[in-house]
Amino acid sequence: MLSEEIFERIREEARKHYKHQHHDFSHAERVCKLAVRIARELHEPVDLDVLRAAALLHDVARAYEDEGLVEDHAREGARIAREILRKVGFPEEKIEKVAYCIEVHRFREGAVPETLEAKILQDADRLDMLGAVGIARVFARAGWSNTPLYDPGIPPKPHYDGKSATAINHFYEKLLRIKDTIHTEPARRIAEERHSFMVQFLERFLKEWEGEL
Ligand code: FE
């Protein structure tokens, strides 16, 4: 395993690229913790160097996509990640493995990851969209894009097209479907638990909205 010093340098470089609250650097840190936890609970050989580097770097280009500067944050993220990893002296033979994880992590493309590290990264990234943290992030993003909390007159769309008209619709269009897209068993258990918390939150939210609670 690589020294902690190299991961500190990756953090230092990565941090410069993360911006908006819903995808700030704390998201990358949480994904990294979840990824390591999933890897431990899996009891299969996982390259933790590749996994941790990929987790810390996976959304380096996210803010650029949100600001309309690049089209695909996964591809651009992989490019920036390669540069950072070379700069900090990450082992050359592992750089492409990290870049691959980042290239396929994206939700919208429906890309199917083939390596175990890429599957774990995608799972960890999706888990951070669920539960209490997931709820907080939805509203942070809604605030950022000036999207309403809820509007009973706008029903959720049957298929997610990358943008929800209200924060509450985002749960129905995207987040409540995530638990069925998880690859690994340990992540599935966490996803089920976080999913049921979100369902409770929504039930309560809709009752409070009507003044029933
Ligand atoms: Fe992410």
mmCIF file of N, CA and C in Angstrom, residues 4 34 40 49 72 112 119 155 159 191 194 202 206:
data_model
loop_
_atom_site.group_PDB
_atom_site.id
_atom_site.type_symbol
_atom_site.label_atom_id
_atom_site.label_comp_id
_atom_site.label_asym_id
_atom_site.label_seq_id
_atom_site.Cartn_x
_atom_site.Cartn_y
_atom_site.Cartn_z
ATOM 1 N N GLU A 4 0.676 7.402 3.171
ATOM 2 C CA GLU A 4 -0.403 8.386 3.382
ATOM 3 C C GLU A 4 -0.037 9.729 2.758
ATOM 4 N N LEU A 34 -16.739 5.352 2.373
ATOM 5 C CA LEU A 34 -17.705 4.295 2.041
ATOM 6 C C LEU A 34 -17.043 3.222 1.181
ATOM 7 N N ARG A 40 -13.650 -3.585 2.524
ATOM 8 C CA ARG A 40 -13.348 -4.425 3.690
ATOM 9 C C ARG A 40 -14.420 -5.484 3.889
ATOM 10 N N ASP A 49 -5.270 1.278 -3.155
ATOM 11 C CA ASP A 49 -4.616 2.491 -3.675
ATOM 12 C C ASP A 49 -5.431 3.051 -4.835
ATOM 13 N N ASP A 72 -18.854 16.248 -20.381
ATOM 14 C CA ASP A 72 -18.891 14.996 -19.645
ATOM 15 C C ASP A 72 -17.851 15.032 -18.521
ATOM 16 N N VAL A 112 -21.532 0.380 -17.450
ATOM 17 C CA VAL A 112 -21.394 -0.797 -16.593
ATOM 18 C C VAL A 112 -19.917 -1.018 -16.268
ATOM 19 N N LYS A 119 -16.645 -0.907 -9.745
ATOM 20 C CA LYS A 119 -17.975 -1.221 -9.190
ATOM 21 C C LYS A 119 -18.136 -0.613 -7.802
ATOM 22 N N PRO A 155 -46.267 16.392 -11.491
ATOM 23 C CA PRO A 155 -45.984 14.993 -11.148
ATOM 24 C C PRO A 155 -44.578 14.585 -11.585
ATOM 25 N N HIS A 159 -39.308 8.812 -16.451
ATOM 26 C CA HIS A 159 -37.888 8.533 -16.673
ATOM 27 C C HIS A 159 -37.072 9.767 -16.339
ATOM 28 N N ALA A 191 -27.539 0.585 1.190
ATOM 29 C CA ALA A 191 -28.516 1.274 0.332
ATOM 30 C C ALA A 191 -29.945 1.019 0.802
ATOM 31 N N ARG A 194 -30.607 3.109 3.939
ATOM 32 C CA ARG A 194 -30.717 4.546 3.629
ATOM 33 C C ARG A 194 -31.985 4.830 2.827
ATOM 34 N N LEU A 202 -39.933 11.263 3.073
ATOM 35 C CA LEU A 202 -40.886 11.734 2.066
ATOM 36 C C LEU A 202 -42.321 11.664 2.587
ATOM 37 N N LEU A 206 -44.574 15.074 2.919
ATOM 38 C CA LEU A 206 -45.842 15.287 2.211
ATOM 39 C C LEU A 206 -46.980 15.543 3.197
#
